Coordinates of C-alpha atoms in Angstrom, one line a residue:
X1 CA -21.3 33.7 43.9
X2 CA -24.0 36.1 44.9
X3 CA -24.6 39.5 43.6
X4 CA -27.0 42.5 44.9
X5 CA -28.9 42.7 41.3
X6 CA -29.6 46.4 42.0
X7 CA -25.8 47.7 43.0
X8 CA -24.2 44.7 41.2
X9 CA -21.7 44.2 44.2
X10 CA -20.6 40.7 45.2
X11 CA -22.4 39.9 48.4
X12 CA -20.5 36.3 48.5
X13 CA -18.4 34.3 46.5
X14 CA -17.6 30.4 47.2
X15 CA -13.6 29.4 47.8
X16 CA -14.1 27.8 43.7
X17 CA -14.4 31.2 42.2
X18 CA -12.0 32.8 45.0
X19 CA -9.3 30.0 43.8
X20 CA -10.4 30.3 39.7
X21 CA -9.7 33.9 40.0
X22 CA -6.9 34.5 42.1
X23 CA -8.3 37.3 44.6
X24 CA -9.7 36.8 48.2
X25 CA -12.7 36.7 49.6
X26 CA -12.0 40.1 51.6
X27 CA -10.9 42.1 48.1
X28 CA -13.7 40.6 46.1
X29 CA -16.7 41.5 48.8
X30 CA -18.6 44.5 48.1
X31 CA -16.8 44.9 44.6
X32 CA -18.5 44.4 41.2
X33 CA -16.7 41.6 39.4
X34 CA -15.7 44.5 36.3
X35 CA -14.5 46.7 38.9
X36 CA -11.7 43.8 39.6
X37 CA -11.5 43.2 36.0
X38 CA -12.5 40.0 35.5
X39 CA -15.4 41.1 32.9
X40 CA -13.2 41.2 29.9
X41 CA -16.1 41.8 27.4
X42 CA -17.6 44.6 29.3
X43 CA -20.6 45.0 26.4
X44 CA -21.4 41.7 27.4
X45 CA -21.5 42.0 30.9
X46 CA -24.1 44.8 30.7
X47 CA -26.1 43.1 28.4
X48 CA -26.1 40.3 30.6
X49 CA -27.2 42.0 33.8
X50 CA -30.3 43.7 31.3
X51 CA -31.4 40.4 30.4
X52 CA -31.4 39.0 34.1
X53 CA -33.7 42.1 35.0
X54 CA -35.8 41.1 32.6
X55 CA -35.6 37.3 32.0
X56 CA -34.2 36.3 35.5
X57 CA -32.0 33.6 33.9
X58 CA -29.0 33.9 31.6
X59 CA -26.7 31.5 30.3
X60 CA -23.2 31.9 28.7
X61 CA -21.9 28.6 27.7
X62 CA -17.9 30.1 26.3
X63 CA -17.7 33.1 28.7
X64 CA -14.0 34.8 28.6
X65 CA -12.6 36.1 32.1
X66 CA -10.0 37.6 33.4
X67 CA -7.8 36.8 36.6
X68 CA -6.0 38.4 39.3
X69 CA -2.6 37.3 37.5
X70 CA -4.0 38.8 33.7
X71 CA -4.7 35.1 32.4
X72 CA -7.8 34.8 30.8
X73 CA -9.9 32.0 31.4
X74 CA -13.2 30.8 29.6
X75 CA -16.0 30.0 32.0
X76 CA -19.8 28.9 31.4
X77 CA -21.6 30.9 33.3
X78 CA -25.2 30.2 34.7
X79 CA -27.1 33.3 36.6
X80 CA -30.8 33.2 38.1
X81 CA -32.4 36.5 39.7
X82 CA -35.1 35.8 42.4
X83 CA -36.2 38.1 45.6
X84 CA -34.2 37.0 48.9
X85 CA -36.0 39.1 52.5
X86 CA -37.2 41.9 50.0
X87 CA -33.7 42.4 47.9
X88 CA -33.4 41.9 44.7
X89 CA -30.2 39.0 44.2
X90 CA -28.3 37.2 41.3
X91 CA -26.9 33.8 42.2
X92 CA -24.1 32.9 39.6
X93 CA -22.6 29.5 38.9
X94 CA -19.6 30.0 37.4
X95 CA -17.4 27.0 36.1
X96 CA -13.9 26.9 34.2
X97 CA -13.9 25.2 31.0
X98 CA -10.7 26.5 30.1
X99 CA -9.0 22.8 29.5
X100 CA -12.3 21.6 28.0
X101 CA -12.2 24.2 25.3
X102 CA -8.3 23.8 24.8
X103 CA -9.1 19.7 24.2
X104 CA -11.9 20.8 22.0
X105 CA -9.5 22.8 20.2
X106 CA -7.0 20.5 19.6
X107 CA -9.4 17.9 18.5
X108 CA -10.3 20.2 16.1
X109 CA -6.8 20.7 14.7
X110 CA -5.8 17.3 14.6
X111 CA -9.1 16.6 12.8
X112 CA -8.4 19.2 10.7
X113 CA -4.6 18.1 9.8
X114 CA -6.0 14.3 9.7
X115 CA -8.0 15.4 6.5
X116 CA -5.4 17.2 5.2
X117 CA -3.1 14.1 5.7
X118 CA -5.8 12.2 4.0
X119 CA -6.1 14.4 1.3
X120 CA -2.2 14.3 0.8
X121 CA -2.1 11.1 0.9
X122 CA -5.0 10.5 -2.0
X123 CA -3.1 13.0 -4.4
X124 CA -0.1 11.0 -3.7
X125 CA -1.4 8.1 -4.5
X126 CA -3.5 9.0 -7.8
X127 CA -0.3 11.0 -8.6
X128 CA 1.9 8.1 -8.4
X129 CA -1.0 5.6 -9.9
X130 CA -1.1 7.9 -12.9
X131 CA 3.1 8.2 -13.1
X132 CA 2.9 4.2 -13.2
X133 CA 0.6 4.0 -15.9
X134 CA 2.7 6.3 -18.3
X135 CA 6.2 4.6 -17.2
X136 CA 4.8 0.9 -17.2
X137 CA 3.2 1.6 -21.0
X138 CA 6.5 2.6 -23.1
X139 CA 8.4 0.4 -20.8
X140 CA 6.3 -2.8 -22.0
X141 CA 7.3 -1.2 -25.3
X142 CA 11.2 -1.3 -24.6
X143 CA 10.9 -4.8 -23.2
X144 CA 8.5 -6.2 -25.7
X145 CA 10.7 -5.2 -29.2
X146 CA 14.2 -6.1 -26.9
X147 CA 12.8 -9.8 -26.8
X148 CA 11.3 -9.3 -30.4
X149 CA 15.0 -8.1 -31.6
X150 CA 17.0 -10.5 -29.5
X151 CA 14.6 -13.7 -32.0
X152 CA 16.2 -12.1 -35.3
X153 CA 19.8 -12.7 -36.4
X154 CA 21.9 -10.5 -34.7
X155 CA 25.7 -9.7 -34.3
X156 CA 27.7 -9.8 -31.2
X157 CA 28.1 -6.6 -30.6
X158 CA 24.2 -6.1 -30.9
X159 CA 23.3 -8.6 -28.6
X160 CA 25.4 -7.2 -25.9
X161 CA 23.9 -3.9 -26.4
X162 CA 20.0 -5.8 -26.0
X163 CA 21.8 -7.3 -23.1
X164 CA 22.4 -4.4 -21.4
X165 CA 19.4 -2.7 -22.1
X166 CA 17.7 -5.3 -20.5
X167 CA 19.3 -4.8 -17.7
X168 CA 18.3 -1.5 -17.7
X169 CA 15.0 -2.1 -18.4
X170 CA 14.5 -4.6 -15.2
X171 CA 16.7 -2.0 -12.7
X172 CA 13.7 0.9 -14.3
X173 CA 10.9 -1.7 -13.9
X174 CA 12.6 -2.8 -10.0
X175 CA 12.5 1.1 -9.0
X176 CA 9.1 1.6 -10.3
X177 CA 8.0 -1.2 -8.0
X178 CA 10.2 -0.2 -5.3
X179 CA 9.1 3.0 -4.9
X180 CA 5.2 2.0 -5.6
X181 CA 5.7 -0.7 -3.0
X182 CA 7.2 1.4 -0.5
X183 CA 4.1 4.4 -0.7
X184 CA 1.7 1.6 -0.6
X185 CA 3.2 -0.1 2.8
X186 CA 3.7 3.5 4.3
X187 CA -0.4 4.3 3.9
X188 CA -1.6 1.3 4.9
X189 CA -2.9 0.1 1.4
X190 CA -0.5 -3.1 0.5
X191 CA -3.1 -6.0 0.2
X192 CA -1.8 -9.1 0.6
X193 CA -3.0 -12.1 -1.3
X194 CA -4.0 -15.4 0.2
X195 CA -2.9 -18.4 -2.0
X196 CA -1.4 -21.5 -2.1
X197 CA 2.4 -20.9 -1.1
X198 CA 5.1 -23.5 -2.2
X199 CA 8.1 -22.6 -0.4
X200 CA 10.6 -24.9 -2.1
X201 CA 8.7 -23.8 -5.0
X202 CA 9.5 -20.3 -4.5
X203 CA 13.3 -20.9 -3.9
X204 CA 13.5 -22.5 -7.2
X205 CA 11.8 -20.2 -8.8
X206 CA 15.0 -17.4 -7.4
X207 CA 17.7 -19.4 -8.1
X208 CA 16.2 -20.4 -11.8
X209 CA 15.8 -16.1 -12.2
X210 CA 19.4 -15.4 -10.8
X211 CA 21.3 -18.7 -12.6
X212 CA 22.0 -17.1 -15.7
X213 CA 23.4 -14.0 -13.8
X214 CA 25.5 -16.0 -11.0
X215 CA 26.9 -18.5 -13.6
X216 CA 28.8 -15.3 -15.1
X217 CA 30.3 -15.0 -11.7
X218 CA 31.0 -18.8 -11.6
X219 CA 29.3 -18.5 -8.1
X220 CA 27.8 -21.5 -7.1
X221 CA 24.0 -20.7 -6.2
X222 CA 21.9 -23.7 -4.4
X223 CA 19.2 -24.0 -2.1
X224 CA 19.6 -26.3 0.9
X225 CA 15.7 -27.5 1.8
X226 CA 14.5 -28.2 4.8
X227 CA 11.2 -30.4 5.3
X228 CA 8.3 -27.6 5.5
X229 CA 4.5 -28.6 6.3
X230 CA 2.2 -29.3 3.2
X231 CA -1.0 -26.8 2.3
X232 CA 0.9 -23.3 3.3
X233 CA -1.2 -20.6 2.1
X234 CA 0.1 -16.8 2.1
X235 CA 1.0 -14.5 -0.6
X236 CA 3.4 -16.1 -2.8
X237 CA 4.3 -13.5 -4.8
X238 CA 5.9 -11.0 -1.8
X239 CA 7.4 -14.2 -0.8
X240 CA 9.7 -14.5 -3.8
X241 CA 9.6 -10.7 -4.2
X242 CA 11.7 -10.4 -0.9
X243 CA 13.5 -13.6 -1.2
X244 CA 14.7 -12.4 -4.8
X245 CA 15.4 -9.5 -3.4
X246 CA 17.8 -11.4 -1.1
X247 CA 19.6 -13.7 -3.2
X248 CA 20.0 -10.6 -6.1
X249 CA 21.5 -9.0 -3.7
X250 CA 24.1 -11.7 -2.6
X251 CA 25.0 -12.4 -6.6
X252 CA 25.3 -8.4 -7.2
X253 CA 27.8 -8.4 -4.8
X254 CA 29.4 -11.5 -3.9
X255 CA 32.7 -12.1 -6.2
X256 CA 33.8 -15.4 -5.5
X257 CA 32.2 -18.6 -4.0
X258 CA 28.5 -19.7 -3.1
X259 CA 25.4 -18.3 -2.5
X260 CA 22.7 -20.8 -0.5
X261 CA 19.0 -20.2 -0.3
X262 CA 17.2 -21.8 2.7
X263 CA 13.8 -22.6 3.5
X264 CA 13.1 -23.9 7.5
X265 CA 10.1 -24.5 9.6
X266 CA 10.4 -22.6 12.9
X267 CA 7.4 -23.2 14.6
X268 CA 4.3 -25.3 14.0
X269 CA 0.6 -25.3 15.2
X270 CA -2.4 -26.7 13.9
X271 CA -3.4 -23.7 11.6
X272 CA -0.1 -21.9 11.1
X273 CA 3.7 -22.2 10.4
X274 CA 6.8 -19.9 10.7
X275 CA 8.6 -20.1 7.6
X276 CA 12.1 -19.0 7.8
X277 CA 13.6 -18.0 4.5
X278 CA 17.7 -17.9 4.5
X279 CA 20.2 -16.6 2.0
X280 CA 23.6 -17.2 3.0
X281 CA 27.0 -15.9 0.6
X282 CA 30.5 -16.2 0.6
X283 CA 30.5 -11.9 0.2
X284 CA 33.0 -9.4 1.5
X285 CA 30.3 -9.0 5.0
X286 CA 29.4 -6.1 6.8
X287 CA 30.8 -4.0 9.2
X288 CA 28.7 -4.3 12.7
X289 CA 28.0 -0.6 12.6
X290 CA 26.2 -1.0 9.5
X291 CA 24.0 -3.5 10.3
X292 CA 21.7 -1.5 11.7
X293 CA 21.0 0.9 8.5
X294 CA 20.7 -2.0 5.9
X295 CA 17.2 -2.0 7.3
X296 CA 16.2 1.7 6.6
X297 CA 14.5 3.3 3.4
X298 CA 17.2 4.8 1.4
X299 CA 20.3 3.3 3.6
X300 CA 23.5 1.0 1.6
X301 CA 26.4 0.0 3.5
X302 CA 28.0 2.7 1.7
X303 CA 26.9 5.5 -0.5
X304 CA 29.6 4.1 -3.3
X305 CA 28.1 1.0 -3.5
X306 CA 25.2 2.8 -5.3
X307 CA 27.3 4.0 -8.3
X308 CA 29.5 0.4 -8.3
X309 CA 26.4 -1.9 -8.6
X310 CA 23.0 1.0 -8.8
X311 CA 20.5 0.4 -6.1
X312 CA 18.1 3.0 -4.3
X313 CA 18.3 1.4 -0.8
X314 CA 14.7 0.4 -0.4
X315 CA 14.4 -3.5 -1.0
X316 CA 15.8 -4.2 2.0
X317 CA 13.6 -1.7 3.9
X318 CA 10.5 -3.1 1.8
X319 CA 11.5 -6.8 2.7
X320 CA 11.2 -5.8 6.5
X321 CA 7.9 -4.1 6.1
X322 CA 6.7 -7.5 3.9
X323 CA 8.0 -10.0 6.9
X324 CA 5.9 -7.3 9.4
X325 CA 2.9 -7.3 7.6
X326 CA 3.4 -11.3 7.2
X327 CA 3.4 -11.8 10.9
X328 CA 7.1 -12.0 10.9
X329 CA 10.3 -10.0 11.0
X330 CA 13.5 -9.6 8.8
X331 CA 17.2 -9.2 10.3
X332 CA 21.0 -10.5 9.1
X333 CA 24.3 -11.4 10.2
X334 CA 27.4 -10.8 8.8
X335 CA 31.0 -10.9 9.5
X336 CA 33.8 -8.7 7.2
X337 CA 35.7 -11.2 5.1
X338 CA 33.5 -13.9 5.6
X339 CA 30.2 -13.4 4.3
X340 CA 26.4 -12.7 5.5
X341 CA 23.4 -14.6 6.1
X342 CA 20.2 -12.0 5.5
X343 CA 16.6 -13.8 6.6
X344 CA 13.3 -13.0 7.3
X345 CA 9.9 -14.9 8.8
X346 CA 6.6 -15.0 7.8
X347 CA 4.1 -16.8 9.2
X348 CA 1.4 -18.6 6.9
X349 CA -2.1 -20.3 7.2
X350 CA -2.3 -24.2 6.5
X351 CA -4.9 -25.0 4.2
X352 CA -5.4 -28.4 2.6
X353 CA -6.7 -27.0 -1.2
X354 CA -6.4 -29.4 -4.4
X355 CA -3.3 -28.8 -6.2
X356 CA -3.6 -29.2 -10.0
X357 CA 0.6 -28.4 -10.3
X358 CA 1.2 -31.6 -11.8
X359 CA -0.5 -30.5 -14.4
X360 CA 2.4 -28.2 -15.8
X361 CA 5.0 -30.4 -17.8
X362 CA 8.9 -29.6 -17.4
X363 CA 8.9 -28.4 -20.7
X364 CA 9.1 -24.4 -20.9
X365 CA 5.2 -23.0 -21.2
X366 CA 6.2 -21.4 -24.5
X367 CA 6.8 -24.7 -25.6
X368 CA 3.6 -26.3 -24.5
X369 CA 1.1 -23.5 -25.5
X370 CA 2.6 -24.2 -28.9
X371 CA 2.6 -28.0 -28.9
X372 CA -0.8 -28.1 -27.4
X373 CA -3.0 -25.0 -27.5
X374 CA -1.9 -23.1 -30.8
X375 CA -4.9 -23.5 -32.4
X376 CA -6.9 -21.4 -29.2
X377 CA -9.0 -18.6 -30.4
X378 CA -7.3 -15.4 -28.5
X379 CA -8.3 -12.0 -28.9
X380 CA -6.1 -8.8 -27.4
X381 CA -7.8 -5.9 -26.2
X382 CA -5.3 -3.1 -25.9
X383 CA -5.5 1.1 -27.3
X384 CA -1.5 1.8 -27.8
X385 CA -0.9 0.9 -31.1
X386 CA 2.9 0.4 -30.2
X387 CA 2.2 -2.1 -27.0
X388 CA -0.7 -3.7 -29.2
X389 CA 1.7 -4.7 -32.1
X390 CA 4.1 -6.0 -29.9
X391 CA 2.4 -8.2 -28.0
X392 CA 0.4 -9.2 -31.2
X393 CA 3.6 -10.4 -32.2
X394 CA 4.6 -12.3 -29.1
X395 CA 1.3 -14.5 -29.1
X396 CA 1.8 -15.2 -32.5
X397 CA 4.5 -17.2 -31.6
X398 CA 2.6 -19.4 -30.1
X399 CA -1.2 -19.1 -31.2
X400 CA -1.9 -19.6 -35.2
X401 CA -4.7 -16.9 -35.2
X402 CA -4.9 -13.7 -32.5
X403 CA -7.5 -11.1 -33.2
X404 CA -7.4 -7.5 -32.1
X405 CA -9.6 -4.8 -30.3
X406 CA -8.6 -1.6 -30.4
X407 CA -11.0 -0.4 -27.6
X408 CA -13.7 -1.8 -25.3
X409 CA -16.9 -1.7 -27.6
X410 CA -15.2 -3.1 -30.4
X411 CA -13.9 -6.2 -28.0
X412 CA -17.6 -6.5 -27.0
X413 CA -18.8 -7.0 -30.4
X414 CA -16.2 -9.3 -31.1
X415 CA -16.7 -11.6 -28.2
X416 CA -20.5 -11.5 -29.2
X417 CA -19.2 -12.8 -32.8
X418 CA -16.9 -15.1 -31.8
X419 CA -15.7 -17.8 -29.2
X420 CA -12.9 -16.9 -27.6
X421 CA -10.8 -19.2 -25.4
X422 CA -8.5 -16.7 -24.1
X423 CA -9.0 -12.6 -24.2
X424 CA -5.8 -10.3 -22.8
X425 CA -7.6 -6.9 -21.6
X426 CA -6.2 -3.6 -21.3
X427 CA -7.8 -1.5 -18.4
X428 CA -7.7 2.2 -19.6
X429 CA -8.9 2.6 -23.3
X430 CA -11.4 5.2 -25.1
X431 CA -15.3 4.6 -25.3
X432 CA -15.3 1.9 -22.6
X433 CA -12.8 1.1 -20.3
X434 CA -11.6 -2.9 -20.0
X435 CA -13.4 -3.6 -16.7
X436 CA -16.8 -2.5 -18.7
X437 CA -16.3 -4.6 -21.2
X438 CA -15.2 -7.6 -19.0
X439 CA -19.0 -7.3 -17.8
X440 CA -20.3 -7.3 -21.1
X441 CA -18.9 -10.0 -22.3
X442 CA -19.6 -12.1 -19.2
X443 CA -23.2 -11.0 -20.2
X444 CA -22.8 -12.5 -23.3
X445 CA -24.4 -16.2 -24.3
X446 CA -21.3 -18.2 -23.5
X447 CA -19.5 -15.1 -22.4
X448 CA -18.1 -17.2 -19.2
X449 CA -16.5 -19.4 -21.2
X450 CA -13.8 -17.7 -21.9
X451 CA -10.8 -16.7 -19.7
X452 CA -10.2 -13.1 -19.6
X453 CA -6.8 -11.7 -18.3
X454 CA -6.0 -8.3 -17.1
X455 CA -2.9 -6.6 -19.6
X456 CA -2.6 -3.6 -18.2
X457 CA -0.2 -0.8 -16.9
X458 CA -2.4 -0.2 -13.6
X459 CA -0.3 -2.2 -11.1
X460 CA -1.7 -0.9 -8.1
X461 CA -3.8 -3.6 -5.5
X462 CA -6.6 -2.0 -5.8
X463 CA -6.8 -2.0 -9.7
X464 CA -6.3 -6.3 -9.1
X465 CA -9.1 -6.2 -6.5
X466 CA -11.5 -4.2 -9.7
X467 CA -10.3 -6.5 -12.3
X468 CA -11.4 -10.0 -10.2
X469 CA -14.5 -8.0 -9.1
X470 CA -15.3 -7.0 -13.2
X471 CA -14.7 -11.1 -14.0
X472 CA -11.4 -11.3 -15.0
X473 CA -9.8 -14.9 -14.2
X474 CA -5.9 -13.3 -14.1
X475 CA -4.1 -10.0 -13.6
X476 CA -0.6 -9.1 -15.3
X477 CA 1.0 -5.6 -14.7
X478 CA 3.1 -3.9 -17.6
X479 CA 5.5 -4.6 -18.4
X480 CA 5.3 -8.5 -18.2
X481 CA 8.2 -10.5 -18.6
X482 CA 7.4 -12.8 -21.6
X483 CA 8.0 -15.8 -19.5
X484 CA 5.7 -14.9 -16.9
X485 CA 3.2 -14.1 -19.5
X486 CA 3.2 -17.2 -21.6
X487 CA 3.1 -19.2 -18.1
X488 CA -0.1 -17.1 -17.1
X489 CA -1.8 -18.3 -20.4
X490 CA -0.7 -21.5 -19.7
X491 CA -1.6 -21.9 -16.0
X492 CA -5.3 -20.3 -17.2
X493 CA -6.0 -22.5 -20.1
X494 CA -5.0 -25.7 -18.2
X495 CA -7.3 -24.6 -15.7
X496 CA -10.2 -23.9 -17.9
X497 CA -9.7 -27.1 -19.7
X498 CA -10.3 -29.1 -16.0
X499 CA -12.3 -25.7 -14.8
X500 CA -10.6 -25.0 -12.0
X501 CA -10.5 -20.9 -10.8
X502 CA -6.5 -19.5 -12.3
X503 CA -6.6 -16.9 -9.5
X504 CA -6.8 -19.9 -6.8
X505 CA -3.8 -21.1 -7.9
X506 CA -0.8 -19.4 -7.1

């Protein structure tokens, strides 16, 4: 566009800014571009013209304008003044950034709400971190004094009330997880653990959990094995967290008959293997229509089911989200009347790694820490007098001597005075937290020598990851079941005694 700098009229104008602003080139000739209103900021516009006088160059890089239909536009704008024959001119370059600034804009927004998102999602997650913590800790308590209780003489009545608070207790501990589980998976912080992975293993491990329950039903619960490639490595853990959460699910509701778990290769290369993990039951099946809901958070076949047999709805919806992340996927089949069949894939490294499993007898590991390790200096590290008592008195069922720490620097000192062979470490105490004083003590003159094992409420993956980082050999959330506990100290002592790692293990 050019512009007589002493009148201001348009002397030409190029078809771009004849198209950007709507009018032709006969309306726009000989007008001033305010006279035609396309100068919104008209303060501007003067000031503009002043400087050219002056300056001979201007530059507006966000310029607002207006257009023959009233839209307003934003422009950058670019005018040099120079002499042309004797007359005084203006040559503007105007361009229309319009979209630009719109994308700029809605960059800025998105970046804005990602923060926000980010921020949300960081209070959520301390928030439910923190909710854990105080759940987990009088939990343990409930869970610790039920199996302390159920050792003393009781009547029948009293054992069927510990009975059913245990069940309580595990349905609480199962919705904790659940619901940690499921926030975890949704922001993209579920770590999954590489380790050895024994997939008959795992299967037995289920049916030994559920026989107890499916013998009450006089169900007949099996597992039908399949050969499966040697040296899988995955996480073992989810594995059996979604397989229990399978076969519970076929005792809770199956009322008469068998219940089958399966474990089949489906594919094979030289690095990996499909696992396919099966449970088949003799059940009442599922409707067709239904199918497809089992899968979703919060979903059950039918909203009754929940106050028949309790439930939330989100194992199922967790298990699908574990086979994902496992390079796999989860589905079922079903008829009504005849039973279902609910699986799900994962697909896991092959490793050859030395397997020290032989080392475990058949005996229970209560048994063997008692018959061979009783006399193992142990020392518990743990704030809550309540938890501290309890699982005081658990080891003492087992070890002839177990020292206590009420907080970090007193564990410290005491690991400088004495030579521990096993120390169980709370996370969160006064003075000095347990990952401090795990670093102490490994600074310590023969401070490696003993195995230190995480006891805390802190069950997030994160929390693992700081433990193993600190020096910790092990990592137990609260509340531990007292088997699982007294097989962790076993597991760790046998592998300190042939010094192998305890968190390679699993």
């Amino acid at each position: 566009m050019l512009i007589n700098a002493k009148s201001g009229q348009i002397e030409d104008a190029n078809p771009y800014l004849i198209a950007m602003l709507g009018y032709s080139h006969v309306e726009l000739l000989g007008k001033k571009l305010w006279d035609v209103g396309a100068f919104v900021d008209i303060e501007k516009s003067t000031e503009m013209f002043q400087r050219l006088q002056v300056e001979g160059y201007v530059r507006y890089n966000d310029l607002p304008l207006r257009t023959r239909s009233g839209a307003l536009i934003s422009v950058e704008f670019v005018s040099n003044a120079y002499d042309c024959g004797g007359v005084r001119v203006i040559q503007c370059n105007i361009r229309n950034i319009t979209d630009q600034r719109l994308a700029e804009e809605q960059v800025r927004k998105l970046a804005v709400a990602k923060l926000a998102a980010e921020a949300a999602s960081t209070a959520k997650s301390a928030f439910l971190a923190n909710m854990s913590h105080e759940i987990r800790t009088p939990l343990a308590a409930i869970m610790g004094l039920t199996y302390l209780i159920r050792r003393t003489r009781m009547t029948a009545q009293q054992t069927a009330w510990l009975a059913e608070l245990d069940v309580a207790g595990e349905h609480l501990l199962e919705l904790i997880n659940a619901v940690l589980d499921l926030s975890k998976i949704e922001a993209g912080k579920l770590v999954l653990e590489v380790t050895q992975v024994n997939a008959g293993g795992i299967a037995g491990s289920v049916v030994s959990i559920l026989s107890e329950r499916a013998s009450t039903k006089n169900l007949n619960l099996s597992i039908e094995a399949h050969p499966l490639p040697q040296g899988l490595m995955g996480d073992a853990s989810r594995l059996q967290q979604a397989l229990l959460n399978y076969a519970g699910n076929a005792v809770k509701f199956t009322a008469a008959g068998s219940v089958i778990l399966r474990t089949l290769c489906m594919e094979e290369t030289a690095d990996t293997a499909l696992i396919r993990f099966e449970v088949q039951d003799t059940g009442p099946g599922i409707a067709p229509e239904a199918l497809a809901r089992l899968f979703v958070p919060f979903e059950q076949v039918d909203n009754s089911i929940a106050r028949l047999h309790g439930g939330t709805g989100l194992g199922l919806a967790i298990v699908r989200q574990l086979a994902r992340l496992m390079g796999g996927e989860a589905g079922a089949q079903s008829t009504v009347g005849w039973g279902s069949t609910f699986w799900f894939t994962a697909r896991l490294r092959k490793e050859r790694r030395p397997d020290v499993a032989h080392v475990l007898t058949a005996s229970s590991p209560e048994a063997v820490l008692a018959r061979d390790h009783a006399s193992a200096r142990v020392l518990l590290v743990d704030d809550d007098p309540v938890n501290r008592e309890i699982a005081m008195t658990i080891l003492s069922t087992v070890f002839d001597r177990v020292d206590v720490a009420r907080e970090g620097n007193e564990a410290v000192r005491m690991a400088g005075q004495n030579a521990y062979d096993l120390i169980l470490m709370d996370m969160q105490m006064p003075g000095i937290g347990g990952l401090e004083a795990t670093r102490r003590i490994r600074m310590l003159p023969g401070g490696t020598d003993s195995v230190i094992v995480a006891l805390t409420a802190n069950a997030f993956a994160e929390d693992k990851a700081a433990c193993f980082e600190a020096g910790m050999d092990e990592f137990l959330g609260k509340p531990v079941r007292v088997g699982a506990l007294f097989e962790t100290l076993l597991r760790t002592l046998l592998c300190r005694q042939h010094r192998l790692p305890p968190r390679k293990l699993h």
